[in-house]
Coordinates of C-alpha atoms and ligand atoms in Angstrom, one line a residue:
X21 CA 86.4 114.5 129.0
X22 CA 83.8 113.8 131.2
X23 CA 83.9 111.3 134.5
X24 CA 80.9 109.3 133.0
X25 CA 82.5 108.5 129.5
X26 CA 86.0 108.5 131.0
X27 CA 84.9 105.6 133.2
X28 CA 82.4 104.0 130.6
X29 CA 84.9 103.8 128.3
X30 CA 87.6 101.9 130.8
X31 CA 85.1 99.4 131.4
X32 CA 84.2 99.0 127.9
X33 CA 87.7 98.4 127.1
X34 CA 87.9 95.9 129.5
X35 CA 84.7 94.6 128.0
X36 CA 86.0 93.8 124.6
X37 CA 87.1 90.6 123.4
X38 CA 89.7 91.4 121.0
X39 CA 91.6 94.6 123.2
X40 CA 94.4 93.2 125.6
X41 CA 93.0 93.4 129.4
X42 CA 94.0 96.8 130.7
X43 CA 93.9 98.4 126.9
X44 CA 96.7 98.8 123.9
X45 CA 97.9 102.2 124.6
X46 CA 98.5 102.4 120.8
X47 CA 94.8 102.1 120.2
X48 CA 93.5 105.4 120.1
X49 CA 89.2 106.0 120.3
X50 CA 88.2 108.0 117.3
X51 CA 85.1 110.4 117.5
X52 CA 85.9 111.5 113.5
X53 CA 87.5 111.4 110.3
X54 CA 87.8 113.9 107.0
X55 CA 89.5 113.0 103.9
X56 CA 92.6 112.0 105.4
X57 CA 92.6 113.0 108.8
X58 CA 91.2 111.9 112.0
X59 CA 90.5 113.2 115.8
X60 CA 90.5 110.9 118.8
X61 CA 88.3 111.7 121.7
X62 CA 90.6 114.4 123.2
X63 CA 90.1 116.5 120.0
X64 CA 93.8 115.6 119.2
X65 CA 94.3 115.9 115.3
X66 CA 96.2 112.9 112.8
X67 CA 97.5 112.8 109.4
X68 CA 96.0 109.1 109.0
X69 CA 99.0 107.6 106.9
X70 CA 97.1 104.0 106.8
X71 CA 93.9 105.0 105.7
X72 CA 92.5 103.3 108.6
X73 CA 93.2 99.8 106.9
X74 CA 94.6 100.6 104.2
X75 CA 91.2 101.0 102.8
X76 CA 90.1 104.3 102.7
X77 CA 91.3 105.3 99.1
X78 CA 89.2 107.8 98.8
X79 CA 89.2 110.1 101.6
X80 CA 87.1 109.5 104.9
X81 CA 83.4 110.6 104.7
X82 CA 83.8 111.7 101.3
X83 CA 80.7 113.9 101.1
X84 CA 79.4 111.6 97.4
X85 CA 79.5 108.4 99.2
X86 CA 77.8 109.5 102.5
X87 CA 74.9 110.8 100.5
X88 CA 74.7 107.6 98.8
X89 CA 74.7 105.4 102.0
X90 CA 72.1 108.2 103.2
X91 CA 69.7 107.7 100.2
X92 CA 69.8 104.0 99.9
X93 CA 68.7 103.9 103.8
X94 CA 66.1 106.0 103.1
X95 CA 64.8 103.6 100.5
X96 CA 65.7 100.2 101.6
X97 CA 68.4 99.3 104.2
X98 CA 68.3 95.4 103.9
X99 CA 67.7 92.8 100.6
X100 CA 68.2 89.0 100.9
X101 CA 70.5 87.8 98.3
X102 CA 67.8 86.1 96.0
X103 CA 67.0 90.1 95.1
X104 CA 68.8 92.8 93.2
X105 CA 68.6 96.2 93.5
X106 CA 69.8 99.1 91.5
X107 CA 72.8 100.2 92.8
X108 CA 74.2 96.2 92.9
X109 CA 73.6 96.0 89.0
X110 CA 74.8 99.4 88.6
X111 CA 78.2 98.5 90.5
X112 CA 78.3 95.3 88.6
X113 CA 78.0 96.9 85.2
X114 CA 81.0 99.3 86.9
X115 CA 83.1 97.0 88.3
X116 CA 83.3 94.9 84.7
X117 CA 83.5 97.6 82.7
X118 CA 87.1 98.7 84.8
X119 CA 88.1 95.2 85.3
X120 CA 91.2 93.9 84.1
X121 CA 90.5 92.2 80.4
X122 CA 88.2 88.9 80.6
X123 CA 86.9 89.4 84.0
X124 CA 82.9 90.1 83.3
X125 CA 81.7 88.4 86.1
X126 CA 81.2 89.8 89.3
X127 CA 80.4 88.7 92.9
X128 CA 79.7 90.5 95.9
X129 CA 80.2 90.1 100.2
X130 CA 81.4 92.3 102.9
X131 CA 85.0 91.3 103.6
X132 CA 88.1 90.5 101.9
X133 CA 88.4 87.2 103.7
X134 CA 84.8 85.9 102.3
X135 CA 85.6 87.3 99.2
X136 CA 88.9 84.8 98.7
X137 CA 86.6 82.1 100.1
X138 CA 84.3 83.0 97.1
X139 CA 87.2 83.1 94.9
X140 CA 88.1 79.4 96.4
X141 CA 85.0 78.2 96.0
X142 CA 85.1 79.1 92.4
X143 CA 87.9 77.5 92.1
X144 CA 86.6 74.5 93.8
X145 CA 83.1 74.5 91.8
X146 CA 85.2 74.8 88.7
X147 CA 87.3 71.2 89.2
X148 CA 85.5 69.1 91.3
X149 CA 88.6 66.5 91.3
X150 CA 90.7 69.0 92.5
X151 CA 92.8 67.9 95.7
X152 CA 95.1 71.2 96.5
X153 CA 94.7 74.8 96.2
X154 CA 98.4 76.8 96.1
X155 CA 99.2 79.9 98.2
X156 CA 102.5 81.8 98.4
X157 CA 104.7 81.7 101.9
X158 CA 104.3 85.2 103.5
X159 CA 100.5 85.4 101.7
X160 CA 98.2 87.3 103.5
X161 CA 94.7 86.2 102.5
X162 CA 92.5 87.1 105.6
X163 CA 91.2 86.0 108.9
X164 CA 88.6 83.8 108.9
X165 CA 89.5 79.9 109.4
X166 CA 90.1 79.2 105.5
X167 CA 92.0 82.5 104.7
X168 CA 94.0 82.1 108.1
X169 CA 95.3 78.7 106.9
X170 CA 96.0 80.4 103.9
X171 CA 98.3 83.1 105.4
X172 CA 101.9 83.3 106.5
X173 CA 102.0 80.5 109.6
X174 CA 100.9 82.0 112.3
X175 CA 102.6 81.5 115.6
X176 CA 100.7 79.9 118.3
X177 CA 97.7 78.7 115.6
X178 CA 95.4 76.7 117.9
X179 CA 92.7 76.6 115.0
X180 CA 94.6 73.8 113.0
X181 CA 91.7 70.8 113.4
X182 CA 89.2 73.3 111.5
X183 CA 91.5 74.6 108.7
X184 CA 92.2 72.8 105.6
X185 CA 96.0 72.6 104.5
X186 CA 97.5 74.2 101.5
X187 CA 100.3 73.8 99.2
X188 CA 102.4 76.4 100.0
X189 CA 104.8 77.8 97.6
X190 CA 108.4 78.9 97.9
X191 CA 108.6 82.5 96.8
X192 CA 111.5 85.0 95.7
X193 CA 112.7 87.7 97.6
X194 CA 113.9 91.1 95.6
X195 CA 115.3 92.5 99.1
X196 CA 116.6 89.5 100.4
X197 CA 117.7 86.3 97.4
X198 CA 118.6 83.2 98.9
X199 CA 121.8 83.0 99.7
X200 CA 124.0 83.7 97.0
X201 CA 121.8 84.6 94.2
X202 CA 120.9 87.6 92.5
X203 CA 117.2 88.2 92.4
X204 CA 116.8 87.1 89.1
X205 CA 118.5 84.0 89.8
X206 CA 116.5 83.8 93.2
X207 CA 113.3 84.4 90.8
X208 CA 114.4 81.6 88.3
X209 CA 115.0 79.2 91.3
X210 CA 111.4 79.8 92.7
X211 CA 109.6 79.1 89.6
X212 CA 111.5 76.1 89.0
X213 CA 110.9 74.6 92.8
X214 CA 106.9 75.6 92.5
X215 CA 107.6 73.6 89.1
X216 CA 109.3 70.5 90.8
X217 CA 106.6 70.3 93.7
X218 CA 103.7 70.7 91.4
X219 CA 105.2 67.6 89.1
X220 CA 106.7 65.4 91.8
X221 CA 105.2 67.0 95.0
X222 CA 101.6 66.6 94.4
X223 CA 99.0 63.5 94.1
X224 CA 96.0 64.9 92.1
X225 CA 94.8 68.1 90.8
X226 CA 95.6 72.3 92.2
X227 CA 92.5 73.8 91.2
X228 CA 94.0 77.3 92.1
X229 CA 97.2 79.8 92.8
X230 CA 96.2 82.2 94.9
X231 CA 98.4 85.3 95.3
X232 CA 98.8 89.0 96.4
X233 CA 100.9 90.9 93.0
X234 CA 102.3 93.0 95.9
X235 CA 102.5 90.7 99.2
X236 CA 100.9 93.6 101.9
X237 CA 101.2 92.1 105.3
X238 CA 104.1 89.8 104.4
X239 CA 106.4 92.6 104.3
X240 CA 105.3 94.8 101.2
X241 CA 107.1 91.9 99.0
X242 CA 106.9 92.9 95.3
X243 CA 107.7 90.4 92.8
X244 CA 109.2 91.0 89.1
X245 CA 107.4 91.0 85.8
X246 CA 109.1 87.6 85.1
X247 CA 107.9 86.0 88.0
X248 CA 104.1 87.3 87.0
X249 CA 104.5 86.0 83.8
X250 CA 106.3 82.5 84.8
X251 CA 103.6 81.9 87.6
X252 CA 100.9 82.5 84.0
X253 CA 102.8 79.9 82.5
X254 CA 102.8 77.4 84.8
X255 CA 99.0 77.8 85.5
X256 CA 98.5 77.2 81.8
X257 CA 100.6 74.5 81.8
X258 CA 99.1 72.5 85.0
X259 CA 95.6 73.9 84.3
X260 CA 95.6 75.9 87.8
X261 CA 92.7 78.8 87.9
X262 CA 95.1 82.4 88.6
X263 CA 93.6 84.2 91.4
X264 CA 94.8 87.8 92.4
X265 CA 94.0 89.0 95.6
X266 CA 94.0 93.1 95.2
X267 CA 92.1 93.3 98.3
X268 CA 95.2 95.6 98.9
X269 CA 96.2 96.5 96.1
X270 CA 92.9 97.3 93.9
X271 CA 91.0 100.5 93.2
X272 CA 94.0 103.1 92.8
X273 CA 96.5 102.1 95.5
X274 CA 99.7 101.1 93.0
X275 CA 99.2 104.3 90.8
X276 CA 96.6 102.2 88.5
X277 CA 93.2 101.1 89.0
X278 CA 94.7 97.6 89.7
X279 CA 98.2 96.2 90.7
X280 CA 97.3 93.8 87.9
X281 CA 97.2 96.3 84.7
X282 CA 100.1 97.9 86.6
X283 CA 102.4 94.6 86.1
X284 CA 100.4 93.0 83.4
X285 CA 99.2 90.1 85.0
X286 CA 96.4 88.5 83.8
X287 CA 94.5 87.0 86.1
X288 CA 91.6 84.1 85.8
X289 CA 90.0 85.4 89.3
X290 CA 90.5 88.8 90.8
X291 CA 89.7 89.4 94.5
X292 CA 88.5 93.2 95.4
X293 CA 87.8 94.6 99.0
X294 CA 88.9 97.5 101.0
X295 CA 88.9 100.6 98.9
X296 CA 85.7 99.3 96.9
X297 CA 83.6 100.4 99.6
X298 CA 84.7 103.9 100.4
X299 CA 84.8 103.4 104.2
X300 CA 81.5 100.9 104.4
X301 CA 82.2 97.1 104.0
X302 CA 82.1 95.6 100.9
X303 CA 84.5 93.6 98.8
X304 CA 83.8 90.2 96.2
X305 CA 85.1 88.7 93.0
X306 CA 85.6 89.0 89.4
X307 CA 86.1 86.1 87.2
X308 CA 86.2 85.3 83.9
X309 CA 83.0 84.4 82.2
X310 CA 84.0 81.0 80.8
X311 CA 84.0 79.4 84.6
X312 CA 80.8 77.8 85.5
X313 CA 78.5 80.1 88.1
X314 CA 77.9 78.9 91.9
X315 CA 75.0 76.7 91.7
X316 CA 72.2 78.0 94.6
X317 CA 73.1 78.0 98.1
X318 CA 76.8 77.6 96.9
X319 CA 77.7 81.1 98.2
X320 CA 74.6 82.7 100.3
X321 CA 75.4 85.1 103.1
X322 CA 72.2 86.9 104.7
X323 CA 74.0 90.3 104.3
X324 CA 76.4 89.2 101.5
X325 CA 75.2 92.0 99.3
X326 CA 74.2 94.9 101.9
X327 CA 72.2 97.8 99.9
X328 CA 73.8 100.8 101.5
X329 CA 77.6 99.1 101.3
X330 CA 76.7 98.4 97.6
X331 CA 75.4 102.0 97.4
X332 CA 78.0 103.7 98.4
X333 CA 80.7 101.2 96.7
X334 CA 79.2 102.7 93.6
X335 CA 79.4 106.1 94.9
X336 CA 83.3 105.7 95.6
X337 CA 84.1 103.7 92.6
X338 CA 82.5 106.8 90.5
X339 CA 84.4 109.1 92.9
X340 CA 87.8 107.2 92.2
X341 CA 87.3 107.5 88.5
X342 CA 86.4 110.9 88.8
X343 CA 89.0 112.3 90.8
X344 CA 91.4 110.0 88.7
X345 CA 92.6 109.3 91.8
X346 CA 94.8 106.5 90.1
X347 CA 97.0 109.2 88.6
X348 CA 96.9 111.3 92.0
X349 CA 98.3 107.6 93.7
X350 CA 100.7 107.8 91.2
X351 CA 102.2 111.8 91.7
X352 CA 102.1 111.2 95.1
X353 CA 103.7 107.9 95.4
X354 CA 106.7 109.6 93.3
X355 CA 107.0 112.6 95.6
X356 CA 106.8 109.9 98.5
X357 CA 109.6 107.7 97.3
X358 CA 112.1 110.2 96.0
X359 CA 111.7 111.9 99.7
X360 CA 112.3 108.5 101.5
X361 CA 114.8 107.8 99.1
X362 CA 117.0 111.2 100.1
X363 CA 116.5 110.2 103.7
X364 CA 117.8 106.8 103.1
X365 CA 121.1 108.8 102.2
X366 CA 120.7 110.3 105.9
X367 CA 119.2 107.8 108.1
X368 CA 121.2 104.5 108.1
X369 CA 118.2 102.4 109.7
X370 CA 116.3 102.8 106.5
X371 CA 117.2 99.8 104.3
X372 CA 114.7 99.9 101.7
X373 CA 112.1 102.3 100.0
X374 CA 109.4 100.7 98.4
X375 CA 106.7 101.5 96.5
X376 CA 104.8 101.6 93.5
X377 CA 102.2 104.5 94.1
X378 CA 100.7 104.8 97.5
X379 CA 101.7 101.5 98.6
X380 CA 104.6 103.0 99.9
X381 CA 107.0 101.9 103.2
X382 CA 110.3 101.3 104.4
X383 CA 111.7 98.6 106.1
X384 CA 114.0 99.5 109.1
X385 CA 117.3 97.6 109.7
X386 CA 120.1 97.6 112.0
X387 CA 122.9 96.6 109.5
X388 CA 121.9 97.2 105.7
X389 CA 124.8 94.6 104.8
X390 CA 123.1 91.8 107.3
X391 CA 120.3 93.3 106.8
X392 CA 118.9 92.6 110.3
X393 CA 115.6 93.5 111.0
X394 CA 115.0 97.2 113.2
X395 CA 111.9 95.9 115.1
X396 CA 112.0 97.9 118.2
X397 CA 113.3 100.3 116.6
X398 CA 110.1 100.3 113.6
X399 CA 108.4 100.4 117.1
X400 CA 109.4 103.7 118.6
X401 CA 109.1 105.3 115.0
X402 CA 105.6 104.5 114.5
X403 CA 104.8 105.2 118.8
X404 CA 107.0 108.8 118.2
X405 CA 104.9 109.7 115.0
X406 CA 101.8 109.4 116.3
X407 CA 102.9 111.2 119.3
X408 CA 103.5 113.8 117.0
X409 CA 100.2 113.5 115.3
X410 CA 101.0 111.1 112.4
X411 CA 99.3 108.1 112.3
X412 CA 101.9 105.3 110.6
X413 CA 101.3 102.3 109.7
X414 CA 103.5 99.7 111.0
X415 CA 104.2 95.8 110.3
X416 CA 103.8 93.4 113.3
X417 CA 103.8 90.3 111.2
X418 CA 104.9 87.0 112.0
X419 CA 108.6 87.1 110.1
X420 CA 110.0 90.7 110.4
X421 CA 108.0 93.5 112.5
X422 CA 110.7 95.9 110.6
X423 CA 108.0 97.7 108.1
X424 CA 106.7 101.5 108.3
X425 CA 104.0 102.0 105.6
X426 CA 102.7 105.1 104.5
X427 CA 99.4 104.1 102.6
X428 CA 97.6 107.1 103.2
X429 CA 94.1 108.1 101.2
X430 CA 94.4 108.6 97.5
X431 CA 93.7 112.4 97.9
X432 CA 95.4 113.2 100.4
X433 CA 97.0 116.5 100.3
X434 CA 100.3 117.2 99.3
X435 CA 101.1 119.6 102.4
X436 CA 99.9 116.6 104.8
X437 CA 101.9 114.0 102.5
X438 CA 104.8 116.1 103.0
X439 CA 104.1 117.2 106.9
X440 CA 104.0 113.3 107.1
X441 CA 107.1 112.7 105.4
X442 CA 108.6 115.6 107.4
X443 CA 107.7 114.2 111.0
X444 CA 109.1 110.4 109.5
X445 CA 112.2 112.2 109.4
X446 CA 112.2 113.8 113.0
X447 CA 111.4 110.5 114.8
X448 CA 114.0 108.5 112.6
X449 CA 116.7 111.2 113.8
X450 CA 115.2 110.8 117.5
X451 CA 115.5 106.7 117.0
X452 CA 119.1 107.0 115.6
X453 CA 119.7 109.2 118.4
X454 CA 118.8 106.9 120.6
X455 CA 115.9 108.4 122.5
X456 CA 113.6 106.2 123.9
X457 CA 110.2 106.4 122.9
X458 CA 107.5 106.8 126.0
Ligands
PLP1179 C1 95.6 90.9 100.5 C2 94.4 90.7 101.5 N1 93.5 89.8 101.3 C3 92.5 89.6 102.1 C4 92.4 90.4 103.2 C5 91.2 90.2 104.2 O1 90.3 91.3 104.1 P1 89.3 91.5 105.3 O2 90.1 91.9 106.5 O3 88.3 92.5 104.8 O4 88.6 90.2 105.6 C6 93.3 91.4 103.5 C7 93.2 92.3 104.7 O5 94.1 93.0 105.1 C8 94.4 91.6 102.6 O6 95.3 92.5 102.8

């Protein structure tokens, strides 16, 4: 590369407020990406197994949505929120007509973390009285102030005087039960706790339950259909609004066009973001029609409803029904899992396979009766595969560090699925082997 770049960028780097001083030498500068793979600056090719973060479910610069985004600049490039245009009715007529039963309302923003702040408001707007909203341990709800609070604790928060506190709920654990339960017993005792807390625990109203029907950056933590259905039951019961944040998990990723149909889970509030906008940001709310709308100036942002994110949301929502790209999840996620499964045989680090569809990972552990967590080791795999041209995807969150997730694009390709899979292999031999990654 040239001297010019090779110096602007260092200086750059230094520049930015959110790289370590001196640069991650795991963050790689990308010049371009196709379907699903991508080129850094050196020309140096990747199977992208993240789909950037996690949210390219259709494959980068899919040629439908690019037009889109083309077209709607050409018309009109920026609409305050008191306006429509076509393409935001034409995805809202879209978006309800695929939502999970009841949900016929639909609200729009750019990120996943305003999105659950919609859905909170709604919540909020919808029982004034209401003193607590409910989130999960190990949730994973976003990054602004709100949706931070509403995440697994996070070591060293200093952003505590401008976050509002949540009831947090206990939560089962299919991989690891508490001590000397089986997971269904370990399911049981959760329901009954959140059931204890909410009765004895609580002064005043929860207007909401918010929670992830696969956890994603808590550790890929999927929960049983009786836990689904006893969480429905006890929002009945105690009158709490159910809100299901897909951000993760919606448009395709679980093998079905939500996580939600795929467990039958039938939520009051579903949040969307990610996939929705085929690579541009966009993300919001469906709801059921019987909760009472944001009054004005409830839920305003200046580019809350961006034409050309809109406009191609709708081209890649088309795209994903018309590649059915929720049974392509599904093929693939089976090929995926029955592979990692047969190395599991082979490679004592891996503990568990988990899936459904492309929501695929293992977690990495040192014992699989302790079931102690492989984080340096999760470390070299993920530094060795991309190395090796394979972008991983790899869990640094607060509890374990011990996940490697392969969430790649929808449609990706079955030879770079399997190339993928093949070089997860080499690097796990490599790391059982004992050699060090660089
Ligand atoms: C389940 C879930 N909710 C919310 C968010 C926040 O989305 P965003 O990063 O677009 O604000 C994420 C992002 O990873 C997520 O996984």
């Amino acid at each position: 590369m040239l001297t010019y770049q090779t110096e602007t960028h260092a200086r750059g780097r230094e520049a930015l407020l959110h790289e370590p001083a001196g640069g991650d030498p795991d963050k790689l500068t990308l010049v371009r990406a196709l379907g699903s793979l991508v080129w850094d600056e050196n020309g140096k090719e990747y199977i992208d197994c993240t789909a950037q973060a996690w949210s390219n479910n259709l494959g980068a610069n899919d040629s439908r949505v690019i037009e889109a985004a083309i077209e709607q600049t050409r018309q009109i490039t920026h609409a305050r929120p008191t306006f429509h245009t076509p393409a935001l009715l034409e995805l809202a007529e879209l978006l309800v007509s695929i939502a999970p039963e009841g949900l016929d309302r639909v609200g729009f923003t750019l990120h996943g973390s305003m999105a659950v702040e919609m859905a909170l408001k709604l919540a909020l707007r919808n029982r004034p009285d209401a003193r607590h909203v409910a989130v999960l341990h190990d949730a994973y709800h976003g990054r602004s102030l709100t949706t931070m609070a509403a995440s697994w604790p996070h070591p060293g928060n200093v952003f505590g005087i401008l976050q509002p506190q949540f009831l947090r709920l206990p939560r089962p654990d299919l991989y690891r039960p508490r001590q000397g339960l089986s997971t269904g017993q370990d399911t049981e005792l959760s329901l009954r706790l959140i059931r204890d807390i909410l009765t004895k625990g609580t002064e005043g109203p929860v207007a909401a339950l918010i929670y992830e029907p696969i956890q994603g950056n808590g550790g890929h933590n999927e929960f049983s259909a009786r836990w689904h259905q006893g969480i429905r039951e006890i929002c009945d019961e105690y009158g709490i609004m159910l809100i299901i944040d897909e951000v993760q998990t919606g448009l395709g990723r679980t093998g079905r066009m939500w996580a939600s149909d795929y467990y039958g889970i039938e939520p009051d509030v579903l949040v969307f973001g990610k996939g929705v906008g085929g690579g541009f940001p966009l993300a919001g709310v469906l709801a059921k029609k019987r909760f009472a709308k944001f009054l004005a100036g409830d839920d305003q942002l200046t580019f809350g409803q961006f034409p050309i994110s809109i406009a191609a949301g709708l081209a890649a929502v088309k795209a994903i029904i018309a590649d059915d790209l929720c049974s392509r999840a599904a093929e693939h996620g089976r090929y995926a899992t029955e592979r990692l499964l047969e190395m599991q045989k082979r490679h004592p680090l891996i503990g568990e396979v988990r899936s459904p569809g492309l929501m695929v990972s293992i977690e990495l552990v040192r014992d699989r009766v302790t079931k102690e967590p492989a984080r340096t080791e999760a470390h070299a795999v993920f530094e060795l595969a991309q190395e090796r041209g394979v972008i991983l995807g790899e869990s640094r969150y607060g509890c374990l560090g011990n996940l490697i997730k392969i969430k790649p694009p929808l449609d990706i390709s079955r030879e770079h699925l399997s190339t993928a899979l093949d070089v997860l292999d080499e690097v796990l031999t490599l790391v059982e082997n004992g050699t060090e990654a660089p």
